[in-house]
Coordinates of C-alpha atoms and ligand atoms in Angstrom, one line a residue:
X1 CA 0.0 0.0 0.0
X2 CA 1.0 3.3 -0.6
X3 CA 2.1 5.7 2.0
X4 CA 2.1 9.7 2.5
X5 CA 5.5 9.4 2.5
X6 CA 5.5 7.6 -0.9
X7 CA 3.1 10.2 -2.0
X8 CA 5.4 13.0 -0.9
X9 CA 8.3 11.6 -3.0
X10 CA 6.6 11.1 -6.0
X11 CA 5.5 15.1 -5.7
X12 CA 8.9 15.7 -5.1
X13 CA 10.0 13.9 -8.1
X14 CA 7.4 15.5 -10.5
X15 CA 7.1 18.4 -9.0
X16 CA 6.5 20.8 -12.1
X17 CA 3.6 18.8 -13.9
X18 CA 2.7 16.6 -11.1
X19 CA -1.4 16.8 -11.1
X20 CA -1.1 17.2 -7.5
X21 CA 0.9 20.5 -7.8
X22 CA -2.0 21.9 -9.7
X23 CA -4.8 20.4 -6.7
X24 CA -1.9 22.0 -4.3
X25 CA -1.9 25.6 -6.4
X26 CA -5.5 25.8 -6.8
X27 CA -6.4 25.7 -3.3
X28 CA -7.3 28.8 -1.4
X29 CA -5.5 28.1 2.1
X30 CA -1.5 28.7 2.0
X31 CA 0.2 25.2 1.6
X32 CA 3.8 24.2 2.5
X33 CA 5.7 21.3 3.6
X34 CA 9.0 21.5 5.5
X35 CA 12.1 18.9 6.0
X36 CA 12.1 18.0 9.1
X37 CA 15.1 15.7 8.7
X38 CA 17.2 18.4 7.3
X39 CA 18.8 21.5 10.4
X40 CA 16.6 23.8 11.0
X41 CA 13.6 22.1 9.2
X42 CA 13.9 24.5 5.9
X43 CA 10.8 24.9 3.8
X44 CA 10.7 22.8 0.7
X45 CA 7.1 23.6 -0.9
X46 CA 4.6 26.5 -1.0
X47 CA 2.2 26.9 -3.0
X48 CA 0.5 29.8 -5.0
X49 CA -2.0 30.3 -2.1
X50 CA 1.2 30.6 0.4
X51 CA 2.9 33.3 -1.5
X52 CA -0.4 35.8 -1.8
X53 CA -1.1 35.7 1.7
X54 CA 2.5 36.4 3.1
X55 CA 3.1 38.5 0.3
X56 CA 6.6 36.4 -0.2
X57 CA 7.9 35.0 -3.5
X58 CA 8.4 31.5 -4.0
X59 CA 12.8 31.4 -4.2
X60 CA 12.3 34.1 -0.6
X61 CA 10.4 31.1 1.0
X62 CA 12.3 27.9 -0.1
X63 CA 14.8 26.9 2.3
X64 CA 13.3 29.6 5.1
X65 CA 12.1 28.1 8.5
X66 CA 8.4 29.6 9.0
X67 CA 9.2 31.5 12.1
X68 CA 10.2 34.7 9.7
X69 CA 6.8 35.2 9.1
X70 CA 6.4 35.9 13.1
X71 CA 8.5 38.6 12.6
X72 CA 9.9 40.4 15.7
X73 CA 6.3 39.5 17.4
X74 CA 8.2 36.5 19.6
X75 CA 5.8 35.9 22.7
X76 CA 3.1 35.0 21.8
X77 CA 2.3 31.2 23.4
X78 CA 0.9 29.8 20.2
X79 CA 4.9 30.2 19.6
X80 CA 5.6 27.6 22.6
X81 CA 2.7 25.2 20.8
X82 CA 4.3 25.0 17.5
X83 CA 7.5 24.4 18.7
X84 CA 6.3 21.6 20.7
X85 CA 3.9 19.9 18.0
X86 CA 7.3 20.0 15.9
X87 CA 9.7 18.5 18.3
X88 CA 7.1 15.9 19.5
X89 CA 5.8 15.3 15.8
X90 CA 2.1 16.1 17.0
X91 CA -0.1 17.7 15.1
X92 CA -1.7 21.3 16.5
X93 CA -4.5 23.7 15.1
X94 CA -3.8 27.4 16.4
X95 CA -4.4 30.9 15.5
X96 CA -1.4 33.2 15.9
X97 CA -0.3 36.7 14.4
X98 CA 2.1 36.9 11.3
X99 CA 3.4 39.7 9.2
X100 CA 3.4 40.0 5.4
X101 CA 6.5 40.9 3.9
X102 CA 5.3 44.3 3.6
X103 CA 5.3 44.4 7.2
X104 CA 1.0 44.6 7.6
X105 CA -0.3 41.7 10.4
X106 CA -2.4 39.2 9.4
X107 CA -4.2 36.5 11.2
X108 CA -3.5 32.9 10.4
X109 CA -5.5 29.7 11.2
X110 CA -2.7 27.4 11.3
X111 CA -3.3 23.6 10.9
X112 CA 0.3 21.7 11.3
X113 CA 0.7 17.5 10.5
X114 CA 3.4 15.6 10.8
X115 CA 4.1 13.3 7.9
X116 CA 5.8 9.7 9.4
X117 CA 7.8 7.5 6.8
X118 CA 7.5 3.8 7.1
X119 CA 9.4 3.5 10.7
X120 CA 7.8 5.9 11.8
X121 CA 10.2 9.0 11.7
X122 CA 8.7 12.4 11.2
X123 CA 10.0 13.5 7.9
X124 CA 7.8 16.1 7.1
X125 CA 5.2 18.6 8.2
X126 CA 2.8 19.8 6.1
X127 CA 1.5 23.1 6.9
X128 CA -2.1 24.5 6.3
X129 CA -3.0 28.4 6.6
X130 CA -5.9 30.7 6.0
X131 CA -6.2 34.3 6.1
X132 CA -8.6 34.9 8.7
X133 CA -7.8 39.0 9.3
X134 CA -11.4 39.5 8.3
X135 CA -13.0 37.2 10.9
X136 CA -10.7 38.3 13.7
X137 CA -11.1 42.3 12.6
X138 CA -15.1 41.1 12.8
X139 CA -14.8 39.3 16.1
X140 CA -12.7 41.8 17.2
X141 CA -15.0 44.3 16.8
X142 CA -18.3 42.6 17.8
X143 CA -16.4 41.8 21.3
X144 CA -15.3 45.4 21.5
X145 CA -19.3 46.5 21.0
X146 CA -20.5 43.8 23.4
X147 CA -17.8 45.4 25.9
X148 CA -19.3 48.7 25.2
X149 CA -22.6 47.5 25.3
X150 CA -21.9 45.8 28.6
X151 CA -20.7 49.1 30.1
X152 CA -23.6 51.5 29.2
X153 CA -25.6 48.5 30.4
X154 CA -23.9 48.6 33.8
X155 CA -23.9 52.6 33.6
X156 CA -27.9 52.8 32.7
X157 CA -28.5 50.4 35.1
X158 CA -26.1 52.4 38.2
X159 CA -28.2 55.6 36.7
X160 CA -31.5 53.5 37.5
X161 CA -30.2 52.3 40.7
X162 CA -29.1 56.1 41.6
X163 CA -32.7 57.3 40.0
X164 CA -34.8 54.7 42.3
X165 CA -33.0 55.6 45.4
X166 CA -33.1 59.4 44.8
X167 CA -36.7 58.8 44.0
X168 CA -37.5 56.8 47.0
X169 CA -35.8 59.3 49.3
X170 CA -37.8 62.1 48.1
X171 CA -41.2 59.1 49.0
X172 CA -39.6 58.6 52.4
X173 CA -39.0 62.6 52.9
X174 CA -42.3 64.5 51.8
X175 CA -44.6 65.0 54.5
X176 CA -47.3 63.5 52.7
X177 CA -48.4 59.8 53.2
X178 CA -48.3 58.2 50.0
X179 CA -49.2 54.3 49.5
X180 CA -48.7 52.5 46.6
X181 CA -51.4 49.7 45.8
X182 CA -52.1 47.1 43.2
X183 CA -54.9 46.3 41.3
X184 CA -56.9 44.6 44.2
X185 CA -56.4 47.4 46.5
X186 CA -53.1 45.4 48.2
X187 CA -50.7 47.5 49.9
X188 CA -47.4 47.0 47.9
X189 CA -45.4 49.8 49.6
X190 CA -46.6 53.0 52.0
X191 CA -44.0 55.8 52.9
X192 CA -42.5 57.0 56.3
X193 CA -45.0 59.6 56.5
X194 CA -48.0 57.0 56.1
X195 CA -46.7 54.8 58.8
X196 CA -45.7 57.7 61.5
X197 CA -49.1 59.3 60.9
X198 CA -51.2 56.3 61.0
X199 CA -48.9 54.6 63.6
X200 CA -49.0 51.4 62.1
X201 CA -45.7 48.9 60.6
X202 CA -44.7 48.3 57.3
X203 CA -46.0 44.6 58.1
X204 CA -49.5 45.5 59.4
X205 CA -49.4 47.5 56.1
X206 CA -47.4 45.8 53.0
X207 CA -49.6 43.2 51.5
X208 CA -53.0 43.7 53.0
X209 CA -55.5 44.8 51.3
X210 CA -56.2 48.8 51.9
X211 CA -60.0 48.4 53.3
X212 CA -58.7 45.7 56.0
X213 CA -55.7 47.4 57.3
X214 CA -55.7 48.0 61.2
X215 CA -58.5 46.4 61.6
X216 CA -60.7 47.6 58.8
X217 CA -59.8 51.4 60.0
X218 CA -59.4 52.1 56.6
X219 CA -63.1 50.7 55.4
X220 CA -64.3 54.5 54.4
X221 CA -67.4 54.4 52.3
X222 CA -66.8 57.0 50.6
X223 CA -63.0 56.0 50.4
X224 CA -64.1 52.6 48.5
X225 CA -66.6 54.4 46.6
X226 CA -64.1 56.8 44.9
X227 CA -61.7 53.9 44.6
X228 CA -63.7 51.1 43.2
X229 CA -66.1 53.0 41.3
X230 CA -64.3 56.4 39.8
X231 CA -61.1 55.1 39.7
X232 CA -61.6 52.7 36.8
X233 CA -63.0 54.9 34.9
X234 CA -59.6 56.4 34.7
X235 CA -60.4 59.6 36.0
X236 CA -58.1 60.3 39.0
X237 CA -59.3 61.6 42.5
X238 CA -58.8 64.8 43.1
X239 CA -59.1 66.5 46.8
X240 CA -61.2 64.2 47.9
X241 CA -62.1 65.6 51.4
X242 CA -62.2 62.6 54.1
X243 CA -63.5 62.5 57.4
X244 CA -63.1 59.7 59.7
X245 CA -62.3 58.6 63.3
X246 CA -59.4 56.4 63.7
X247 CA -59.2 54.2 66.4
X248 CA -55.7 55.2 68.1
X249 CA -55.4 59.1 66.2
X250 CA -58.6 60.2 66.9
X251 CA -60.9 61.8 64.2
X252 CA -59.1 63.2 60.9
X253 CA -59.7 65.3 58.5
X254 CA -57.6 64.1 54.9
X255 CA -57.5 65.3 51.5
X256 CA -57.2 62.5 49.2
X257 CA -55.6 62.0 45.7
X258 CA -55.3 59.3 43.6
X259 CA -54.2 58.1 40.4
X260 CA -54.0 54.9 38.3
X261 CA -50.4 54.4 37.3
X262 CA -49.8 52.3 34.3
X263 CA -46.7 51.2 33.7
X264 CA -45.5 49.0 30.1
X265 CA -45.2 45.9 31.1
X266 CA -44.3 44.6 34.8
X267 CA -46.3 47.9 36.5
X268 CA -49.3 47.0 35.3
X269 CA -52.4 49.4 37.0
X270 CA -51.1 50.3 40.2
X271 CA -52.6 53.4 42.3
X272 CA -51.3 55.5 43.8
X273 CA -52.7 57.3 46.9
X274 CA -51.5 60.9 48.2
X275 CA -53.2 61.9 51.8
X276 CA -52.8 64.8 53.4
X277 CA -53.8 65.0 56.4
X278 CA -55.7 68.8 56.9
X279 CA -57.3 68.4 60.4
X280 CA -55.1 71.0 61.6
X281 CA -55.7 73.6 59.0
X282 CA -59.7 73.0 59.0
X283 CA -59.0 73.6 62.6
X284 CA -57.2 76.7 62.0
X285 CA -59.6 78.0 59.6
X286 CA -62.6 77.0 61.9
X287 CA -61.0 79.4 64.7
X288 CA -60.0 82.1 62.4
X289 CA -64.2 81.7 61.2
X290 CA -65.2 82.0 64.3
X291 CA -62.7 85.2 65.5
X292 CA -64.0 87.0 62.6
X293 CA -67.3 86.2 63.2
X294 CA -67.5 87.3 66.8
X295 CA -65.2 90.3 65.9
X296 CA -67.7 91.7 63.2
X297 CA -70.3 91.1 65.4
X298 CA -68.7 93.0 68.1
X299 CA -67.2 95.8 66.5
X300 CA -71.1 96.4 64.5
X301 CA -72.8 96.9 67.9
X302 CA -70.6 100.0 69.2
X303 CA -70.6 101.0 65.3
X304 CA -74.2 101.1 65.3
X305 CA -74.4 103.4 68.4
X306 CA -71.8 105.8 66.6
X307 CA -73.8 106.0 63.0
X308 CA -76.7 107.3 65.3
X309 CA -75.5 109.4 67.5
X310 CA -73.8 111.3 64.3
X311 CA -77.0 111.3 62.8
X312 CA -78.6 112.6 66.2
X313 CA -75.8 115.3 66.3
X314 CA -76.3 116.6 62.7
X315 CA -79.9 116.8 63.2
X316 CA -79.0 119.0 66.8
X317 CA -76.4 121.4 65.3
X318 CA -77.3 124.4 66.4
X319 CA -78.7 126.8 63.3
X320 CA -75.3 129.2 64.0
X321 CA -73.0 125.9 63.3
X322 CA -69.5 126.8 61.7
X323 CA -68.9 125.2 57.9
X324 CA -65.9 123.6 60.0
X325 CA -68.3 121.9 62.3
X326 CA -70.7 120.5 59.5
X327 CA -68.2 119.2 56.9
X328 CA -66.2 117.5 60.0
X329 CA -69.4 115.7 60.6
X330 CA -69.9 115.4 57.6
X331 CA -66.5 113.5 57.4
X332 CA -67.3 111.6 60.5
X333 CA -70.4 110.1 59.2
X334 CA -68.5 109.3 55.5
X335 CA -65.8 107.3 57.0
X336 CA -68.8 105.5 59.8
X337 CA -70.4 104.6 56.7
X338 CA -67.1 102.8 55.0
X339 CA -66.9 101.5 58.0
X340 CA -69.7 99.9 58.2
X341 CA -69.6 98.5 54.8
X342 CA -66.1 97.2 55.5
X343 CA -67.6 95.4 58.5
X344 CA -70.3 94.4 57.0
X345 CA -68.3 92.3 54.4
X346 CA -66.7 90.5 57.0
X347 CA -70.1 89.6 58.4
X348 CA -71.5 88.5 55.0
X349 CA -68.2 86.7 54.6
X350 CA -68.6 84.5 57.8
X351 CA -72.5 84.5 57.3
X352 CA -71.3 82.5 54.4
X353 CA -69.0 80.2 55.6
X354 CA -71.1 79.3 58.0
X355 CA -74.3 78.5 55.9
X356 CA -76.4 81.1 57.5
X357 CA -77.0 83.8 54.9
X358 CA -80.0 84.5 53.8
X359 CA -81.9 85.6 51.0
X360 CA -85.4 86.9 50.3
X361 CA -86.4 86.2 47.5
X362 CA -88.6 88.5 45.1
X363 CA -90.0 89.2 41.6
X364 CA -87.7 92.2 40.6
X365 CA -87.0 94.0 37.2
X366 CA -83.2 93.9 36.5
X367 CA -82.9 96.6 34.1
X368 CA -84.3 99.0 37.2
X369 CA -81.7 97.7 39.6
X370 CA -79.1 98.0 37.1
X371 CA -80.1 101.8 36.8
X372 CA -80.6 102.3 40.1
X373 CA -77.4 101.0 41.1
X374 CA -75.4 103.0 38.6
X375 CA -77.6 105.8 39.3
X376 CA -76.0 105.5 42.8
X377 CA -72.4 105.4 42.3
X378 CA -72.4 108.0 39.6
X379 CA -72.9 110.6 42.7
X380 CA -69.5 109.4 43.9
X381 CA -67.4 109.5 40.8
X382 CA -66.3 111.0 37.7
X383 CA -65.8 108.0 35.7
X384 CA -68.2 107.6 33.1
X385 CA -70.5 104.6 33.6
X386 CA -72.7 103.3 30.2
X387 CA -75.6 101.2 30.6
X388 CA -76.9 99.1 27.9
X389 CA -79.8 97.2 30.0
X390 CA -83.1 96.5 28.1
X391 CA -84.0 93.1 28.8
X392 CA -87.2 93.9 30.5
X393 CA -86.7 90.6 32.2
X394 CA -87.8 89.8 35.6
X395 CA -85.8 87.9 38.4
X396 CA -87.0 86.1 41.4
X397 CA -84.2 86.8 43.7
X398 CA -82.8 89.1 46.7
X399 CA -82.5 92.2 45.3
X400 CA -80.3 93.9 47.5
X401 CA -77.8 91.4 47.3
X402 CA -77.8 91.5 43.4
X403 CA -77.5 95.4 43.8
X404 CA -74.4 94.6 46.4
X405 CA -73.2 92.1 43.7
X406 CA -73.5 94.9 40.5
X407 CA -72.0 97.6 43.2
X408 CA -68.9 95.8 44.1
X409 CA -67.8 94.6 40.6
X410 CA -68.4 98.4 38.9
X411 CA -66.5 99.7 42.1
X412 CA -64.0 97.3 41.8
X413 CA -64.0 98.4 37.8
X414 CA -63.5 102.2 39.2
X415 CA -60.6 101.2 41.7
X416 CA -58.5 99.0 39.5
X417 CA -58.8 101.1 36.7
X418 CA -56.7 104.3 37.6
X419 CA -56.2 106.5 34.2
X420 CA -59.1 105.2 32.3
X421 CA -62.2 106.9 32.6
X422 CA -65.1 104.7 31.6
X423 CA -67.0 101.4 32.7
X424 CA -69.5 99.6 30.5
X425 CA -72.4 97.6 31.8
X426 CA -74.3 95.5 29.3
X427 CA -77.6 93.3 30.3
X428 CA -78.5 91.2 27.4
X429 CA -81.1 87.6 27.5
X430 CA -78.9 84.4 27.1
X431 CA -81.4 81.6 26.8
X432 CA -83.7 81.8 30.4
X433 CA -81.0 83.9 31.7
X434 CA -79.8 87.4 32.0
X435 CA -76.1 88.1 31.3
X436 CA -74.5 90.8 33.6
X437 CA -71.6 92.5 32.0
X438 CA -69.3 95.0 34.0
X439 CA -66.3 95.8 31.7
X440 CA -63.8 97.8 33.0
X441 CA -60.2 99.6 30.5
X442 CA -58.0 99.4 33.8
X443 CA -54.5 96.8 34.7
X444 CA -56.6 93.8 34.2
X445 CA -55.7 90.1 35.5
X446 CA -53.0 87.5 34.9
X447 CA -54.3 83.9 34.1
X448 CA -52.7 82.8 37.5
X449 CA -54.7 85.3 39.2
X450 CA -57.9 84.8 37.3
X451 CA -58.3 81.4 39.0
X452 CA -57.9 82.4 42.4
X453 CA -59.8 85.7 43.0
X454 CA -63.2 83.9 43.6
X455 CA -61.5 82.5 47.2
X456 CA -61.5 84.4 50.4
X457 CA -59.3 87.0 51.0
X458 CA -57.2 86.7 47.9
X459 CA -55.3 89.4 46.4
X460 CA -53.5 90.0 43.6
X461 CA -49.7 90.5 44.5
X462 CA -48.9 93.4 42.8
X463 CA -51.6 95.7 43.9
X464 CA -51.8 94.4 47.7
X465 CA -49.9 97.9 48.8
X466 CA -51.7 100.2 46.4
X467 CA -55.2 99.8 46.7
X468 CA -56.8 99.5 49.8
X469 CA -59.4 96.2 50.3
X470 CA -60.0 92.6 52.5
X471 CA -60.1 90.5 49.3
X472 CA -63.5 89.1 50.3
X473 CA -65.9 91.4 47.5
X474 CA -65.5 89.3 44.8
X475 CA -66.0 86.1 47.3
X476 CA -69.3 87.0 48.5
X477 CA -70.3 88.4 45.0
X478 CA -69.5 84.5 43.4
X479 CA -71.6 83.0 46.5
X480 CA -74.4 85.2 46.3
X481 CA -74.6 84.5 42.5
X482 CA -73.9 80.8 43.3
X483 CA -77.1 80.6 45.5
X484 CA -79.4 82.7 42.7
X485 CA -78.3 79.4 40.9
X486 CA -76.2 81.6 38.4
X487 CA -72.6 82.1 37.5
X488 CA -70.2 84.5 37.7
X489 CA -66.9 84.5 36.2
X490 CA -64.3 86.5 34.7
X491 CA -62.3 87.4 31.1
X492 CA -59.6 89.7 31.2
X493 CA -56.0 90.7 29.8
X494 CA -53.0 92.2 32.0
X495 CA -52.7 96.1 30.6
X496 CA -56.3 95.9 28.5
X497 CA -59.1 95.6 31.0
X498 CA -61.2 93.0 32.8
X499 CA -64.8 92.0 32.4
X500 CA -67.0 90.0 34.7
X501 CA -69.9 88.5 34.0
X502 CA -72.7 86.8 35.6
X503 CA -75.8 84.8 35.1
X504 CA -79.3 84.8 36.6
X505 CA -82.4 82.4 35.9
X506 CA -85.2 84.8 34.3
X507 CA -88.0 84.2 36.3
X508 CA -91.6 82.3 33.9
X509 CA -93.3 85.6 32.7
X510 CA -96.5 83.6 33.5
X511 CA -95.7 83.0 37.1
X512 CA -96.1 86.1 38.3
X513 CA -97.8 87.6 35.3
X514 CA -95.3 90.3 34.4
Ligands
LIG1 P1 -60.5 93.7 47.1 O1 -60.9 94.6 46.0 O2 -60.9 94.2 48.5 O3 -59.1 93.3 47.1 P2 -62.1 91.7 45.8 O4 -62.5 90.3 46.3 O5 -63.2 92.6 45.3 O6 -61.3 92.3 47.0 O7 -61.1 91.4 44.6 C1 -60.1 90.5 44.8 C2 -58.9 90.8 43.9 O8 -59.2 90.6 42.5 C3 -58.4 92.2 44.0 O9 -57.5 92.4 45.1 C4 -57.7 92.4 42.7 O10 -56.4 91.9 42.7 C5 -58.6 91.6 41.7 N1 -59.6 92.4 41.0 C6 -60.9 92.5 41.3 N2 -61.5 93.2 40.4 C7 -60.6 93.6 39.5 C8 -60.6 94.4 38.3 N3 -61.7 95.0 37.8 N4 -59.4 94.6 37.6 C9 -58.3 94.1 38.1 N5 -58.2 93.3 39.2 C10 -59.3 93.1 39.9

């Protein structure tokens, strides 16, 4: 039979027109066999393949021992491994790094088997190598991205980390309790605040359901109502005011918000719940109610006393009374009078708050009141006042109060309208209403503003120190229209004016047969 060794002899013989030259040349990896009998074991084939990777010519090979293609790049260990495959005639497959003659690396798979003659001497080795730059440039690369990859993973995620802890320091720090809650209503996390406030432990809290915590304290009808019934409807909870006696805190008053959170994926329709707890400040409020109320009421009676002994004393001045005398009184009784109105204010004010104001109601002809009213106020100023009022409609309602109403907004018109010179008031039908219009040319309002001047003793920043006033007009003006079952609301622009507007319910023109 015929050996390798055979077969390597006979190539040797024929080497130029051998067929197995051509096989050999036409083959894509690098070929070449090397003498291992002769010093130094010298290169005695490569093949076309051989020379176009290394860039070497075929007589610059011949003869060479393979380690000049290492060039002066000596420590690498795949070194160590050829050398020992070729001193213990064992075969090896390694990649290692060798240089083209033009000096540029390249990567070489290297495949290395011995070739044994007959007794089993090593005579040969037959060397196999592909170019694989590409691949390693490629693997090279894609390790480099995962590396990158792997270190914005590990910096997003530290971010995250940082995020949630920042995040759940600001929970543990507001003085708000806040509970988290899943689906079902379970407890899946409740803040410092919650806990302190409601003197309970995160384990009589986390993982019951909200209604059966400390014993079902938290079984609020109106509580469950909001939270089972409106809060699927995806409309959150806003300022919810709760009133309820807790077993070991005693009665509280809370303010309650809440929202569905929906997380993508793993927070699936949680809810969270903000209470504040305003027991305090309705307790506050309460007291400063009632201090108003009984000083109104206490500074009226005295009041009183003085409006009619000034009235007694200009009826008794005698007939030969200085000018000096009568205009001081006259003074006297002006400022008694502002007085009282200021006074009054404050009583309406806490009249209001507590429930008890009250209105008598009759048929009256609001174009009449309107020009009444006006009529009124034109005696005390030079601003020009138009009407426009012929609605001939009729209103079941307290008169006076709609006059008080019409009065404060055109003398607000007047006193936040320094340098213009005019106010319009326009009465027109909407529908089965009347429309009130009091339009003033004066600093107007900012939107911030706009939302807040219909509360108690609110006033705009800027004009605090200017213009004197309680901030309760425009208050008792929205409540009186409130309870004529109207509205009252404003449009304005800072620098161009303000107008407000309100509504009233027309009274049936066959009810009273007007
Ligand atoms: P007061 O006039 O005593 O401050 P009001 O309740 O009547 O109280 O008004 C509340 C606030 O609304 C005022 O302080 C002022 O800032 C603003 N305001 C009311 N009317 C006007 C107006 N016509 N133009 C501009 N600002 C107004």
């Amino acid at each position: 039979m015929e050996t390798i060794y055979d077969h390597l002899n006979s190539i040797n013989d024929n080497l130029d027109n051998n067929i197995y030259l051509q096989a050999l040349n036409s083959a894509k990896s690098g070929i070449i066999i090397t003498d291992n009998r002769q010093p130094d074991n010298p290169i005695i084939y490569c093949n076309k393949s051989f020379e176009e990777i290394t860039g070497y010519l075929h007589n610059e090979i011949i003869g060479h021992n393979c380690r000049f293609l290492q060039a002066q790049d000596r420590t690498q260990p795949e070194r160590e491994m050829i050398k020992d495959a070729v001193k213990n005639g064992k075969e090896c497959h390694l990649e290692i790094r060798n240089y083209r003659k033009n000096g540029t690396l390249f990567w070489n798979e290297l495949i290395i088997s011995p070739v044994r003659n007959k007794e089993g001497e090593v005579t040969h080795f037959i060397g196999v190598q592909n170019d694989i730059t590409d691949r390693k440039k490629a693997e090279n690369e894609l390790r480099e991205e995962k590396a990158s990859a792997e270190k914005k993973i590990l910096e997003r995620t530290k971010e995250l980390h940082d995020n949630e802890a920042f995040l759940s320091s600001i929970i543990q720090t507001v003085r708000e309790s806040l509970l988290v809650l899943d689906s079902d209503y379970k407890v899946l996390s409740a803040n410092t605040h919650f806990l302190n406030s409601f003197k309970v432990t995160p384990e009589d809290t986390v993982g019951k359901i909200l209604f059966e915590l400390g014993n079902h304290q938290w079984d609020i009808e109106p509580l469950k109502e909001l939270l089972t019934k409106i809060l699927p409807t995806n409309n959150p909870v806003i300022d919810f005011e709760v009133e309820h006696d807790f077993p070991y805190i005693g009665r509280k008053i809370m303010l309650v918000n809440a929202y569905r959170v929906e997380f993508e994926g793993q927070y699936k329709d949680r809810i969270l719940i903000a209470i504040e707890d305003i027991t305090e400040k309705k307790e506050i409020d309460r007291r400063k109610d009632d201090f108003l109320s009984i000083a109104s009421h206490e500074l009226k009676t005295p009041l009183t006393t003085i409006k009619g002994f000034v009235q007694l004393l200009k009826r008794m001045a005698p007939e030969e009374a200085s000018d000096k005398f009568l205009t001081t009184l006259d003074k006297v009784s002006v400022n008694v009078e502002r007085l009282n109105n200021l006074i009054s204010e404050l009583l309406d004010t806490s009249k209001i708050q507590s429930g008890n104001i009250e209105i008598h109601n009759e048929p009256f002809k609001i174009d009449t009141l309107i020009r009444d009213t006006v009529e009124n106020l034109s005696l005390a100023t030079d601003y020009k006042i138009n009407i426009s009022s012929n609605t001939n409609a009729t209103i079941f309602g307290d008169e006076l109060q709609i006059s008080q109403v019409i009065n404060n907004l055109i003398s607000n018109a007047i006193k936040y309208s320094p340098g213009s010179d005019k106010i319009d008031v326009y009465c027109n039908r909407v529908g089965h209403f009347v429309k009130v219009s009091v339009t003033d040319y004066g600093m107007g309002i900012s939107p911030q503003d706009q939302s807040k001047i219909f509360e108690r003793f609110f006033r705009a920043r800027d004009i605090q120190k200017k213009f004197p006033g309680m901030g309760i007009g425009l208050y008792i003006c929205h409540e009186i229209i409130a309870k004529h079952n109207g509205t009252l609301w404003v449009e304005s622009e800072i620098g161009a004016g303000s107008t407000f507007n309100f509504t009233l319910p027309i009274i049936k023109e066959n009810r009273n047969g007007r």
